[in-house]
Amino acid sequence: MPRFSGEPVITVVTRFAPSPTGRLHLGHAFSALTAFRLAEARRGRFLLRIEDIDTARCRAEYIDGIYEDLAWLGLAWETPVRRQSAHRDDYAQALARLQAADLVYPCFCTRTDIAAAAAAPHGAQPLYPGTCRALDAATRARRMAEPHAWRIDIARAAAITGPLSWHDTARGDIAAALEAEGDVVLARKDAGTSYHLSVTLDDALQGVTDIVRGEDLFSATHIHRLLQALLGLPTPRYHHHALLTGPDGKRLAKRDRAETLAELRARGVSADAIKHQLGFA
Ligand code: GLU
């Protein structure tokens, strides 16, 4: 097929990136179908990624369940499927770059320390008050044998990158609002990495051009944009979609025992009926 010189060929690459901590429900089906249909409409590629860095909560049977449910919905994805637990070296290398640039610091705080110091309103996720950012080098060196996480020094990082922005299909150009997120954890005590670090790196390594996910992750994108700038990674387009709610008006969630796709299937609901209900013809 003739190609016009100078015209870049950009293939759309989308992904669905569930964590295998439970069976999928309708909210996941909506997200996966949106990403799949976007790739299909642009003759692009659709990837599935298993986000299983949290070994305490992830289970092999849930990974099988993800494959089973998505196939039942008629989705097809490229193989091999990337499993984050098999790529800890990639995350460690990215963290090492940020450590070498002095943009992260070890944090020895427990959840209780943070809740007490942050004096957060009851129920809200407390913003990290910066306790360990202030530790002097000698104290840090002395405490390194203790379990510790690594947090990003947001103010220092933002001073290096300057103002950043990203594009959301529904809301347009968005200025990265970093201070509101606080010094988030990039490497957890127990996992050596974090959702933020792994997801940002993987999306870049896998060449994802369009990120489809729920709007509960909208604010995380500010952090991901910062990490892209610091690690020299491309910035994809973002499609944050509204979250599905149950009959009680609350968002569907695994922990609230939202009816799973497996349960719907078991009581005779067809994949077509689900697609129809979710607005996919
Ligand atoms: N693994 C994340 C989750 O299950 C989603 C990651 C993303 O789409 O960025 O909520």
Coordinates of C-alpha atoms and ligand atoms in Angstrom, one line a residue:
M1 CA 0.0 0.0 0.0
P2 CA 1.5 3.4 -0.9
R3 CA 2.5 5.5 2.0
F4 CA 3.0 9.3 2.0
S5 CA 6.5 10.2 3.1
G6 CA 6.8 11.9 6.4
E7 CA 3.4 10.7 7.6
P8 CA 3.9 8.7 10.8
V9 CA 2.2 5.4 11.2
I10 CA 0.6 5.4 14.6
T11 CA -1.1 2.2 15.6
V12 CA -3.5 2.5 18.5
V13 CA -2.6 0.2 21.3
T14 CA -5.1 -0.2 24.2
R15 CA -5.0 -2.4 27.2
F16 CA -7.1 -3.8 30.1
A17 CA -5.0 -4.2 33.2
P18 CA -6.9 -5.9 36.0
S19 CA -5.5 -7.0 39.4
P20 CA -6.3 -10.6 40.1
T21 CA -7.7 -10.0 43.6
G22 CA -11.2 -11.2 42.8
R23 CA -13.5 -12.2 40.0
L24 CA -14.4 -9.5 37.4
H25 CA -17.8 -7.7 37.7
L26 CA -19.7 -5.5 35.2
G27 CA -17.5 -2.5 35.8
H28 CA -14.5 -4.5 34.6
A29 CA -16.5 -5.7 31.6
F30 CA -17.3 -2.1 30.7
S31 CA -13.7 -1.0 30.9
A32 CA -12.3 -4.0 29.0
L33 CA -15.0 -3.7 26.3
T34 CA -14.3 0.0 25.9
A35 CA -10.6 -0.6 25.5
F36 CA -11.2 -3.5 23.1
R37 CA -13.6 -1.6 20.9
L38 CA -11.4 1.4 20.7
A39 CA -8.6 -0.7 19.4
E40 CA -10.9 -2.5 17.0
A41 CA -12.4 0.7 15.6
R42 CA -8.9 2.0 14.8
R43 CA -7.6 -1.4 13.6
G44 CA -5.2 -1.2 16.5
R45 CA -3.9 -3.7 19.1
F46 CA -5.5 -4.8 22.3
L47 CA -3.4 -6.0 25.2
L48 CA -4.3 -7.7 28.5
R49 CA -1.9 -7.2 31.5
I50 CA -2.1 -8.9 34.8
E51 CA -1.3 -6.5 37.6
D52 CA -0.2 -8.9 40.3
I53 CA 2.6 -7.1 42.3
D54 CA 0.6 -7.6 45.5
T55 CA 1.3 -11.2 46.0
A56 CA -0.6 -11.3 49.3
R57 CA -3.9 -10.4 47.6
C58 CA -3.5 -11.9 44.1
R59 CA -4.5 -15.5 43.4
A60 CA -3.8 -17.7 40.4
E61 CA -7.4 -18.8 40.2
Y62 CA -8.4 -15.2 39.7
I63 CA -6.0 -14.9 36.7
D64 CA -7.8 -18.0 35.2
G65 CA -11.1 -16.3 35.9
I66 CA -10.0 -13.1 34.0
Y67 CA -9.1 -15.2 30.9
E68 CA -12.4 -17.1 31.2
D69 CA -14.6 -14.1 31.6
L70 CA -13.0 -11.9 28.9
A71 CA -13.1 -14.8 26.4
W72 CA -16.7 -15.4 27.3
L73 CA -17.4 -11.7 26.5
G74 CA -15.8 -12.3 23.0
L75 CA -12.6 -10.4 23.6
A76 CA -9.3 -11.5 22.1
W77 CA -5.9 -10.3 23.2
E78 CA -2.3 -10.6 22.3
T79 CA -0.1 -13.2 23.9
P80 CA 2.1 -13.6 25.9
V81 CA 0.2 -11.6 28.5
R82 CA 2.5 -9.5 30.6
R83 CA 2.4 -10.4 34.3
Q84 CA 3.9 -7.7 36.4
S85 CA 5.2 -10.1 39.0
A86 CA 7.6 -11.4 36.3
H87 CA 9.1 -8.0 35.7
R88 CA 10.3 -6.8 39.1
D89 CA 13.7 -6.0 37.6
D90 CA 12.2 -3.4 35.3
Y91 CA 10.6 -1.6 38.2
A92 CA 13.8 -1.9 40.3
Q93 CA 15.8 -0.3 37.5
A94 CA 13.4 2.6 37.1
L95 CA 13.4 3.1 40.9
A96 CA 17.2 3.0 40.8
R97 CA 17.2 5.9 38.3
L98 CA 15.0 7.9 40.5
Q99 CA 17.2 7.1 43.5
A100 CA 20.3 8.1 41.6
A101 CA 18.6 11.5 40.8
D102 CA 17.7 11.9 44.5
L103 CA 14.0 12.2 43.7
V104 CA 12.9 9.5 46.1
Y105 CA 13.5 8.9 49.8
P106 CA 13.1 5.9 52.1
C107 CA 10.1 6.1 54.3
F108 CA 10.0 4.1 57.6
C109 CA 6.5 5.2 58.7
T110 CA 3.8 2.7 59.5
R111 CA 0.1 3.4 58.5
T112 CA -0.6 4.3 62.1
D113 CA 2.3 6.9 62.1
I114 CA 0.9 8.5 59.0
A115 CA -2.7 8.6 60.2
A116 CA -1.6 10.2 63.4
A117 CA 0.7 12.7 61.9
A118 CA -1.6 13.7 59.0
A119 CA -4.6 14.3 61.2
A120 CA -6.7 13.5 58.2
P121 CA -10.5 13.8 58.3
H122 CA -12.0 10.5 59.3
G123 CA -12.3 8.0 56.5
A124 CA -10.2 10.0 54.0
Q125 CA -6.9 8.6 52.7
P126 CA -4.4 10.8 54.6
L127 CA -1.9 12.8 52.6
Y128 CA 1.6 11.8 53.5
P129 CA 2.9 14.6 55.9
G130 CA 6.5 14.3 54.7
T131 CA 7.9 13.0 58.0
C132 CA 10.7 10.9 56.4
R133 CA 11.5 13.5 53.8
A134 CA 13.0 15.6 56.6
L135 CA 15.3 12.9 58.0
D136 CA 19.0 13.7 57.9
A137 CA 21.5 11.5 56.0
A138 CA 22.9 9.9 59.1
T139 CA 19.5 8.9 60.5
R140 CA 18.5 7.5 57.1
A141 CA 21.7 5.5 56.9
R142 CA 21.2 4.1 60.4
R143 CA 17.6 3.1 59.7
M144 CA 18.1 1.5 56.3
A145 CA 18.0 -2.1 57.8
E146 CA 14.4 -1.4 58.9
P147 CA 11.6 -2.2 56.5
H148 CA 11.0 0.9 54.3
A149 CA 9.1 2.1 51.3
W150 CA 10.3 4.7 48.8
R151 CA 8.4 7.9 48.3
I152 CA 8.8 10.4 45.6
D153 CA 9.7 13.9 46.6
I154 CA 7.0 15.6 44.6
A155 CA 8.2 19.2 45.1
R156 CA 11.7 18.4 44.1
A157 CA 10.5 16.4 41.1
A158 CA 8.0 19.0 39.9
A159 CA 10.7 21.7 40.2
I160 CA 12.8 19.7 37.7
T161 CA 10.1 19.0 35.2
G162 CA 8.3 22.3 35.3
P163 CA 4.5 22.4 34.6
L164 CA 3.2 19.3 32.9
S165 CA -0.1 18.5 31.2
W166 CA -1.9 15.5 29.7
H167 CA -4.9 14.9 27.5
D168 CA -8.1 13.3 28.7
T169 CA -10.7 12.5 25.9
A170 CA -13.6 13.6 28.0
R171 CA -12.2 16.6 29.8
G172 CA -9.6 17.9 27.4
D173 CA -6.1 19.2 28.3
I174 CA -5.4 18.8 32.0
A175 CA -2.6 20.5 34.0
A176 CA -0.9 18.0 36.2
A177 CA -1.9 18.9 39.8
L178 CA 0.9 17.2 41.8
E179 CA 0.8 18.8 45.2
A180 CA -2.7 17.4 45.8
E181 CA -1.4 13.9 45.7
G182 CA 1.5 14.3 48.2
D183 CA 4.7 12.2 48.2
V184 CA 3.1 8.9 47.1
V185 CA 4.8 5.6 47.5
L186 CA 6.7 4.3 44.4
A187 CA 8.1 1.2 46.0
R188 CA 6.1 -0.5 48.8
K189 CA 7.7 -2.1 51.7
D190 CA 6.3 -5.5 50.8
A191 CA 6.4 -5.3 47.0
G192 CA 9.5 -3.3 46.0
T193 CA 7.4 -1.4 43.5
S194 CA 3.9 0.2 43.4
Y195 CA 0.9 0.5 41.3
H196 CA 2.1 4.0 40.1
L197 CA 5.6 2.9 39.1
S198 CA 4.6 -0.4 37.5
V199 CA 1.7 0.8 35.5
T200 CA 3.5 3.8 34.1
L201 CA 6.5 1.8 33.1
D202 CA 4.5 -1.0 31.6
D203 CA 2.3 1.2 29.6
A204 CA 5.4 2.8 28.0
L205 CA 7.3 -0.6 27.6
Q206 CA 4.2 -2.1 25.9
G207 CA 3.7 0.9 23.6
V208 CA 0.2 1.7 24.9
T209 CA -1.1 4.8 23.1
D210 CA -4.6 5.0 24.7
I211 CA -5.3 4.3 28.3
V212 CA -8.9 3.4 29.1
R213 CA -9.7 3.2 32.8
G214 CA -12.2 4.3 35.4
E215 CA -12.3 7.8 36.7
D216 CA -11.4 6.6 40.1
L217 CA -7.8 6.6 38.7
F218 CA -8.1 10.1 37.2
S219 CA -6.0 11.7 40.0
A220 CA -3.3 8.9 39.7
T221 CA -2.7 10.2 36.1
H222 CA -1.0 13.3 37.6
I223 CA 1.6 11.1 39.2
H224 CA 1.9 9.0 36.0
R225 CA 2.5 12.1 33.9
L226 CA 5.3 13.2 36.3
L227 CA 6.9 9.7 36.2
Q228 CA 6.8 9.8 32.4
A229 CA 8.6 13.2 32.4
L230 CA 11.3 12.0 34.9
L231 CA 11.9 8.6 33.2
G232 CA 11.8 9.9 29.6
L233 CA 8.6 7.9 28.7
P234 CA 6.0 8.9 26.2
T235 CA 2.6 10.2 27.4
P236 CA -0.4 8.3 26.1
R237 CA -3.9 9.7 25.7
Y238 CA -6.3 9.0 28.6
H239 CA -9.9 7.9 28.5
H240 CA -11.2 8.0 32.0
H241 CA -14.8 6.7 32.0
A242 CA -17.5 7.0 34.6
L243 CA -17.8 4.1 37.1
L244 CA -20.7 1.8 37.0
T245 CA -22.9 1.9 40.0
G246 CA -25.1 -0.8 41.5
P247 CA -28.8 -0.5 42.4
D248 CA -27.8 1.3 45.6
G249 CA -26.1 4.0 43.6
K250 CA -22.7 3.0 45.0
R251 CA -19.8 2.1 42.6
L252 CA -19.4 -1.6 41.9
A253 CA -16.5 -3.0 43.8
K254 CA -15.1 -6.5 44.5
R255 CA -15.0 -5.8 48.2
D256 CA -18.7 -5.0 48.3
R257 CA -19.4 -8.4 46.6
A258 CA -20.8 -6.8 43.4
E259 CA -22.3 -9.7 41.4
T260 CA -19.5 -11.2 39.3
L261 CA -19.5 -12.1 35.6
A262 CA -19.2 -15.7 36.6
E263 CA -22.3 -15.5 38.8
L264 CA -24.2 -13.7 36.1
R265 CA -23.2 -16.5 33.6
A266 CA -24.1 -19.2 36.1
R267 CA -27.6 -17.8 36.4
G268 CA -28.0 -17.9 32.6
V269 CA -27.3 -14.3 31.6
S270 CA -25.7 -14.3 28.2
A271 CA -22.6 -12.3 27.1
D272 CA -24.8 -10.6 24.5
A273 CA -27.2 -9.4 27.2
I274 CA -24.4 -8.0 29.2
K275 CA -22.9 -6.2 26.3
H276 CA -26.3 -4.8 25.5
Q277 CA -26.9 -3.7 29.1
L278 CA -23.5 -1.9 29.1
G279 CA -24.3 -0.1 25.8
F280 CA -22.2 -2.2 23.4
A281 CA -24.3 -3.2 20.4
Ligands
GLU1 N1 -4.8 -2.7 38.0 C1 -5.6 -1.5 38.2 C2 -6.9 -2.0 38.8 O1 -7.2 -3.2 38.9 C3 -5.9 -0.7 37.0 C4 -4.7 -0.1 36.3 C5 -5.0 0.9 35.3 O2 -5.9 0.7 34.5 O3 -4.3 1.8 35.2 O4 -7.7 -1.2 39.3

